[in-house]
Coordinates of C-alpha atoms and ligand atoms in Angstrom, one line a residue:
M1 CA 0.0 0.0 -0.2
K2 CA 1.3 3.2 -0.8
S3 CA -0.7 7.4 -0.3
V4 CA 0.0 9.9 -1.4
T5 CA -2.1 13.8 -0.3
C6 CA -1.2 16.9 -3.2
T7 CA -2.2 20.1 -3.6
A8 CA -2.4 22.3 -6.9
P9 CA -3.6 25.7 -7.0
V10 CA -6.2 28.1 -9.7
N11 CA -5.3 29.7 -12.7
I12 CA -6.7 32.2 -13.8
A13 CA -6.0 33.4 -17.8
V14 CA -5.7 36.7 -19.0
I15 CA -5.8 35.8 -22.9
K16 CA -7.9 32.9 -22.3
Y17 CA -8.9 29.2 -24.1
W18 CA -11.5 28.7 -25.4
G19 CA -12.3 26.2 -28.8
K20 CA -10.4 22.8 -29.4
A21 CA -8.1 22.0 -32.6
D22 CA -8.9 18.2 -31.5
E23 CA -11.4 17.6 -28.5
K24 CA -10.2 14.2 -27.9
L25 CA -6.8 15.1 -26.9
I26 CA -7.9 18.5 -26.1
I27 CA -5.7 20.1 -27.9
P28 CA -5.8 24.1 -28.2
L29 CA -6.8 26.3 -31.2
N30 CA -4.7 28.6 -29.1
D31 CA -1.8 29.2 -27.3
S32 CA -3.7 31.1 -23.9
L33 CA -1.7 32.5 -20.8
S34 CA -2.9 32.3 -16.9
V35 CA -2.2 33.3 -14.1
T36 CA -2.1 30.6 -11.6
L37 CA -3.6 31.5 -7.8
N38 CA -2.5 31.1 -4.3
S39 CA -2.9 27.8 -2.8
D40 CA -3.1 28.7 0.6
E41 CA -7.1 30.1 -0.2
L42 CA -7.8 28.4 -3.0
R43 CA -6.9 24.6 -3.9
A44 CA -8.1 21.2 -5.2
K45 CA -6.9 18.1 -2.8
T46 CA -6.2 14.9 -3.9
T47 CA -5.6 12.4 -1.8
I48 CA -4.4 9.2 -3.5
T49 CA -4.1 5.5 -2.3
L50 CA -2.8 2.6 -4.6
S51 CA -3.6 -1.2 -2.8
E52 CA -3.4 -4.6 -3.7
D53 CA -6.4 -4.9 -1.3
F54 CA -8.5 -2.8 -4.4
T55 CA -10.7 -4.6 -6.6
R56 CA -10.4 -1.5 -8.9
D57 CA -10.0 1.9 -9.1
Q58 CA -12.6 4.6 -7.4
I59 CA -12.9 8.3 -7.1
W60 CA -15.3 10.7 -4.7
L61 CA -15.1 14.3 -5.8
N62 CA -16.2 16.7 -2.4
G63 CA -17.3 13.6 -0.7
K64 CA -19.4 12.2 -3.5
E65 CA -18.3 8.7 -5.3
E66 CA -18.1 9.8 -9.3
S67 CA -17.7 7.5 -12.2
I68 CA -13.8 6.6 -13.0
D69 CA -15.0 5.7 -16.6
N70 CA -15.0 9.3 -17.0
P71 CA -12.8 9.5 -20.4
R72 CA -10.8 12.3 -19.3
L73 CA -10.4 11.6 -16.4
Q74 CA -9.1 7.0 -18.2
S75 CA -7.1 8.9 -20.3
C76 CA -5.2 10.8 -17.4
L77 CA -4.5 8.0 -15.1
A78 CA -4.0 5.5 -18.7
E79 CA -0.7 8.0 -20.0
I80 CA -0.1 8.2 -16.3
R81 CA 0.1 4.3 -15.6
K82 CA 2.2 3.8 -19.5
R83 CA 4.8 6.8 -18.5
A84 CA 5.6 5.0 -15.6
E85 CA 5.7 1.0 -17.3
A86 CA 8.0 2.7 -19.1
E87 CA 10.4 4.9 -17.6
H88 CA 10.4 1.8 -14.6
K89 CA 10.2 -1.3 -17.3
S90 CA 7.4 -2.2 -14.3
L91 CA 4.0 -1.3 -12.7
P92 CA 3.5 -1.5 -9.6
K93 CA 0.4 -3.2 -8.7
G94 CA -3.0 -3.1 -7.3
C95 CA -5.7 -0.7 -8.1
V96 CA -6.3 3.0 -6.3
Q97 CA -8.4 5.4 -4.4
I98 CA -8.7 8.7 -6.2
V99 CA -10.2 11.2 -2.6
S100 CA -10.7 14.7 -4.3
E101 CA -12.0 17.7 -2.6
N102 CA -12.2 21.5 -3.4
N103 CA -12.2 24.7 -1.4
F104 CA -14.1 26.3 -3.4
P105 CA -17.2 25.9 -5.3
T106 CA -17.5 24.5 -8.1
A107 CA -18.4 24.1 -12.1
A108 CA -19.6 28.2 -11.2
G109 CA -16.4 29.3 -13.3
L110 CA -14.2 28.8 -10.9
A111 CA -11.1 26.7 -12.7
S112 CA -12.7 23.8 -10.4
S113 CA -11.7 21.3 -13.1
A114 CA -8.4 23.1 -13.6
A115 CA -6.9 23.0 -9.8
G116 CA -8.9 19.1 -10.2
Y117 CA -6.7 17.2 -12.7
A118 CA -3.8 19.0 -11.9
C119 CA -4.1 17.7 -8.0
L120 CA -5.5 14.0 -9.7
V121 CA -2.1 14.2 -12.9
F122 CA -0.2 15.5 -10.4
A123 CA -0.5 13.5 -7.8
L124 CA -0.6 10.0 -9.9
S125 CA 3.2 10.9 -11.0
K126 CA 4.1 11.4 -7.3
L127 CA 2.3 7.9 -6.7
Y128 CA 3.8 5.8 -9.9
A129 CA 7.4 7.8 -9.5
V130 CA 7.2 9.4 -13.0
S131 CA 9.5 12.1 -14.0
G132 CA 9.8 14.8 -16.6
D133 CA 6.3 17.1 -17.9
I134 CA 3.4 16.9 -16.7
S135 CA 1.3 19.6 -18.1
A136 CA 0.3 17.4 -21.5
V137 CA -1.2 14.6 -19.0
A138 CA -3.2 17.2 -17.3
R139 CA -3.8 19.0 -20.8
Q140 CA -6.6 15.8 -21.5
G141 CA -8.5 16.2 -17.9
S142 CA -9.1 19.5 -19.0
G143 CA -7.4 22.1 -20.7
S144 CA -6.9 24.9 -18.5
A145 CA -5.2 22.4 -15.9
C146 CA -2.1 22.2 -18.3
R147 CA -1.3 25.7 -16.8
S148 CA -2.0 24.9 -13.3
V149 CA 1.1 22.5 -12.7
L150 CA 3.0 25.4 -13.0
G151 CA 3.1 28.4 -10.5
G152 CA 3.4 31.9 -11.1
F153 CA 2.6 33.4 -14.9
V154 CA 2.4 30.6 -17.1
R155 CA 2.1 30.2 -21.1
W156 CA 0.1 26.8 -22.9
V157 CA 2.3 26.8 -25.6
A158 CA -1.0 25.1 -27.9
G159 CA 2.0 22.6 -29.7
T160 CA 2.5 21.5 -33.9
E161 CA 2.4 18.0 -32.6
P162 CA -0.8 16.1 -34.1
S163 CA 0.0 14.0 -31.0
G164 CA 0.1 17.0 -28.7
A165 CA 3.3 16.4 -27.3
D166 CA 4.5 20.1 -27.3
S167 CA 1.1 21.2 -26.2
R168 CA 2.0 22.2 -22.7
A169 CA 2.6 24.3 -20.1
V170 CA 5.8 27.4 -20.0
Q171 CA 6.6 29.1 -17.1
V172 CA 7.0 33.7 -17.8
A173 CA 7.7 34.2 -14.8
P174 CA 7.7 32.9 -11.5
A175 CA 5.2 34.0 -8.3
A176 CA 7.7 36.0 -7.2
H177 CA 8.5 38.0 -10.1
W178 CA 5.0 40.6 -9.1
P179 CA 4.8 40.2 -4.1
D180 CA 2.5 43.7 -5.1
L181 CA 0.0 41.9 -7.8
R182 CA -3.0 41.4 -5.6
C183 CA -6.7 39.4 -6.7
L184 CA -9.9 38.8 -6.0
I185 CA -12.6 36.6 -6.3
L186 CA -15.7 38.2 -6.4
V187 CA -17.7 35.1 -6.1
V188 CA -22.1 36.6 -7.3
S189 CA -22.8 32.8 -8.0
H190 CA -22.1 29.7 -6.5
D191 CA -24.1 28.0 -9.1
R192 CA -23.2 25.3 -11.7
K193 CA -22.9 27.5 -15.0
K194 CA -25.5 26.2 -17.4
V195 CA -23.4 26.5 -20.2
A196 CA -20.0 23.6 -20.3
S197 CA -16.9 25.4 -21.2
T198 CA -16.5 22.5 -23.3
S199 CA -19.6 23.0 -25.5
G200 CA -19.4 26.3 -24.9
M201 CA -16.7 26.5 -26.5
Q202 CA -17.5 24.1 -28.9
R203 CA -20.5 25.9 -30.5
T204 CA -18.2 29.4 -31.1
V205 CA -15.8 27.0 -32.7
Q206 CA -18.3 26.2 -35.5
T207 CA -20.5 29.2 -35.7
S208 CA -18.6 32.6 -34.5
D209 CA -17.8 34.3 -37.9
L210 CA -15.6 37.0 -34.8
M211 CA -13.3 33.8 -33.2
R212 CA -11.5 34.5 -36.3
A213 CA -10.6 37.5 -35.7
R214 CA -9.5 37.1 -32.6
L215 CA -7.1 33.7 -33.2
E216 CA -5.8 35.7 -36.3
H217 CA -5.1 38.7 -34.8
S218 CA -6.0 39.9 -31.5
V219 CA -4.7 37.0 -29.4
P220 CA -1.0 36.9 -31.4
A221 CA -0.5 40.0 -30.9
R222 CA -1.9 39.9 -27.2
L223 CA 0.2 37.1 -26.2
A224 CA 3.2 39.2 -27.3
A225 CA 2.3 42.3 -25.4
I226 CA 1.2 41.0 -22.3
T227 CA 4.4 38.5 -21.8
D228 CA 5.9 42.0 -22.0
A229 CA 4.3 44.1 -20.1
I230 CA 4.1 41.1 -16.4
L231 CA 8.2 40.5 -17.4
R232 CA 8.4 44.7 -17.3
R233 CA 5.4 44.3 -14.3
D234 CA 3.8 47.3 -16.8
F235 CA 0.1 46.9 -14.5
A236 CA -1.4 49.6 -16.8
A237 CA -0.5 47.2 -20.1
F238 CA -1.1 44.1 -18.2
A239 CA -5.0 45.6 -17.2
E240 CA -6.5 46.1 -21.0
L241 CA -4.7 43.3 -22.3
T242 CA -6.8 41.2 -19.6
M243 CA -9.5 43.3 -19.6
R244 CA -9.9 43.8 -23.2
D245 CA -9.4 39.4 -23.8
S246 CA -12.1 39.1 -21.8
N247 CA -14.1 41.6 -23.0
Q248 CA -13.6 39.4 -26.3
L249 CA -14.3 36.2 -25.0
H250 CA -17.7 37.5 -24.3
A251 CA -18.2 38.5 -27.2
V252 CA -17.3 35.7 -29.6
C253 CA -19.7 34.2 -27.7
Q254 CA -22.4 36.6 -28.1
D255 CA -21.4 35.4 -31.3
T256 CA -22.0 32.4 -31.2
Y257 CA -25.0 31.1 -32.1
P258 CA -27.2 29.9 -30.6
P259 CA -25.1 32.9 -27.9
V260 CA -23.8 31.6 -25.4
R261 CA -24.0 34.1 -22.0
Y262 CA -22.4 33.0 -19.0
M263 CA -22.6 37.2 -17.8
N264 CA -25.1 38.5 -15.6
D265 CA -26.5 42.2 -14.9
V266 CA -23.8 42.1 -11.7
S267 CA -21.1 40.9 -13.4
H268 CA -21.7 43.5 -16.3
A269 CA -22.1 45.8 -13.3
L270 CA -18.8 45.1 -11.9
V271 CA -17.2 45.6 -16.0
D272 CA -19.1 49.3 -15.5
T273 CA -17.0 49.9 -11.7
V274 CA -14.4 48.8 -12.5
H275 CA -14.1 51.1 -15.6
E276 CA -15.5 53.8 -13.5
Y277 CA -13.2 53.3 -10.2
N278 CA -9.5 53.6 -13.5
A279 CA -11.5 56.6 -14.2
R280 CA -12.0 58.9 -11.0
R281 CA -8.5 57.4 -9.6
G282 CA -6.4 58.7 -12.8
G283 CA -5.0 55.8 -13.5
V284 CA -5.6 52.2 -14.5
R285 CA -6.0 50.8 -10.9
A286 CA -8.0 47.5 -11.2
C287 CA -8.7 45.3 -14.1
Y288 CA -11.1 42.3 -14.5
T289 CA -11.6 38.8 -16.6
F290 CA -14.9 36.8 -16.4
D291 CA -14.3 32.9 -17.5
A292 CA -17.4 30.3 -18.1
G293 CA -19.5 31.9 -14.9
P294 CA -20.2 35.3 -14.1
N295 CA -17.8 35.9 -11.0
A296 CA -15.3 38.6 -12.0
C297 CA -11.7 37.8 -10.6
V298 CA -10.1 41.2 -10.3
Y299 CA -6.5 41.8 -9.9
L300 CA -4.4 45.0 -8.5
P301 CA -2.0 46.3 -6.9
E302 CA -1.8 45.6 -3.5
A303 CA -2.2 49.2 -2.3
E304 CA -5.5 49.3 -4.3
V305 CA -6.8 45.6 -2.6
A306 CA -9.0 47.5 -0.3
P307 CA -9.8 51.8 -1.6
F308 CA -11.1 49.1 -4.8
L309 CA -13.2 46.7 -2.0
A310 CA -15.0 50.1 -0.1
V311 CA -16.4 51.0 -3.7
V312 CA -17.2 47.6 -5.4
A313 CA -19.0 46.8 -1.0
A314 CA -21.4 50.9 -2.2
V315 CA -22.3 49.0 -5.3
C316 CA -23.1 45.3 -4.2
P317 CA -23.5 45.9 -0.6
P318 CA -22.8 43.2 0.9
P319 CA -25.7 42.1 3.7
V320 CA -22.7 41.3 6.5
L321 CA -19.5 43.1 6.2
A322 CA -18.3 40.2 8.6
D323 CA -17.0 37.1 6.4
W324 CA -18.1 39.3 3.6
V325 CA -13.9 39.2 2.5
T326 CA -12.2 36.1 3.3
G327 CA -7.9 35.3 3.0
R328 CA -5.9 37.2 3.0
P329 CA -7.1 40.0 5.6
V330 CA -8.3 43.7 4.9
Q331 CA -10.0 46.4 6.2
L332 CA -12.3 48.6 4.1
P333 CA -12.3 52.1 4.4
P334 CA -15.0 54.6 4.4
L335 CA -14.9 56.2 0.7
P336 CA -13.3 59.7 -0.3
E337 CA -15.6 62.4 1.5
G338 CA -17.8 63.6 -1.4
E339 CA -17.2 60.5 -3.6
V340 CA -20.5 58.6 -4.8
W341 CA -21.4 55.3 -6.0
E342 CA -24.7 54.7 -7.2
Q343 CA -26.4 51.4 -5.5
L344 CA -26.8 48.8 -7.8
F345 CA -27.3 45.3 -6.5
P346 CA -27.8 44.6 -2.5
G347 CA -26.0 41.5 -2.2
G348 CA -25.0 41.2 -5.9
V349 CA -21.5 40.1 -4.2
Q350 CA -21.6 37.6 -2.1
S351 CA -18.7 36.7 -1.1
V352 CA -15.0 37.4 -2.1
I353 CA -11.5 36.0 -1.6
H354 CA -8.0 38.5 -1.4
T355 CA -5.9 36.4 -2.9
T356 CA -2.0 36.7 -4.7
V357 CA -0.7 34.9 -7.3
G358 CA 1.0 31.3 -6.0
D359 CA 3.5 28.3 -7.2
G360 CA 2.7 25.2 -8.3
P361 CA 1.5 22.0 -6.9
R362 CA 2.9 21.0 -3.0
L363 CA 3.5 17.2 -1.9
L364 CA 1.8 17.4 1.5
E365 CA 2.3 13.8 2.2
A366 CA 3.7 10.4 1.2
A367 CA 3.4 7.6 3.0
E368 CA 3.9 3.6 2.0
Ligands
LIG1 C1 -13.3 30.6 -20.4 O1 -10.3 24.3 -19.8 O2 -12.7 24.2 -18.7 O3 -12.2 29.1 -18.7 O4 -10.9 21.9 -21.5 O5 -13.2 21.4 -22.6 O6 -11.9 21.2 -19.3 P1 -12.1 21.8 -21.3 O7 -12.5 23.4 -20.6 P2 -11.7 24.2 -19.7 O8 -12.5 25.9 -20.4 C2 -11.7 26.7 -19.4 C3 -11.8 28.4 -20.7 C4 -11.5 29.4 -19.8 C5 -10.5 30.2 -20.0 C6 -9.3 29.5 -19.3 O9 -9.0 29.4 -19.1 O10 -8.5 30.6 -20.6

C-alpha cells in the first residue's frame, strides 16, 4: 500500500483559451496565458492510495463517489501508468482510490476542473514516480488544468504536433516576480454554470465569425504584449490587455449561435465599476476578467485592494460585512469624502476571496 496527498492551485487566464483543434486530445486553437493563484486560499487537495487489496479504481469528489469511467479521467490514468511502465520497466500492482476536494465552489466558472485535474495528475505522478513534464497529461483532463501544474505566470503553448506532445505549459515568470499583484475573486453566484465550457467553446468554433479575427489577429498580438507587460511589471498595460481579452471572449460567446451567456447583470455592473473606478482615480488601478461564469476575477496592486473593495461594497452592499472577504485580511476604509457610488445590486457580490499569485502543486504527504 502506498499513498500520497497533494494540492494544486487554481489559475485564471488573462489571455483566454477558447476552442479546440482536437477534441479528444484537448489541443487548443490558440496559446493562452494565466496567473496561478495562491493555494493557501484556493486549491484542490487529492489523496491517492494504491493497494493490491483494491479490486477496481474509484474516485470521490467533494465527498461523493463519481464514475471512474469518465474518458478524460481514464486518459490521465492511462497516460501516467504508461509513462511509469516505460520509466521503471514495470508497474506497481493494485488499483487506486482517489479522494479529491476543493475549498471553493465547484463548476461556478472558478476553474475547479483546472485545479482538480492538475492535482490528480501531479498526485499520480508522485504515486507512480513519473518524472518529466506532466502538463501535457493534465491537459487531457481539462485544457486549463495544463496551466495549473506551474506557479506564477504561465503560458500554455498550443504546439504543432498532432499527438499533442508539445501542447504544454511553460512558465513566463515565477510567482515571486510580481509580489505586489493581488487577486480578488468576486463571487456573484455559487451555482453550476448552465453551458459547460467544453460545449460552449465547441459551439463558438462551429458558428462564430468573430472567432476567426480573434485567433488570427487579437490573440497573437496580445500574447506578445502581455508577456512583455508581465516581464516589465507594467500594470496598466497588463490590465488593459486582460480586460480586452475577457471582453472579447464574451463577445465571441455572444456571436455564437445560439449565443452563450456567462456574465449576468451583476457581472456587467462590476465591469462598469472597474472602469469608473479607474476613471475617477485617474489611472488604470484595477482590471477584471471573467471565465465561463458570472464571477469576476479582479487583478490589482496591493495598495488598491482596500479602496477598491470599499467601492464594490457601496455598489453591491453585502447583507453583513463581517466575513464578506475571506483569504488575506483587509480592512475596508470609508469612501473618499464627497465620493458617491450608486447602489445597484444589494447582495450581488455574495463573497470575496482575497489572494495573491502563487506557486504550483505541492506534495503534502507520502506514505508507504
Ligand atoms: C473560459 O479548461 O474548462 O476558463 O478543456 O473543455 O475542459 P475543457 O475546458 P476548460 O476551459 C476553460 C475556459 C476558460 C478560459 C481559460 O481558462 O483559458
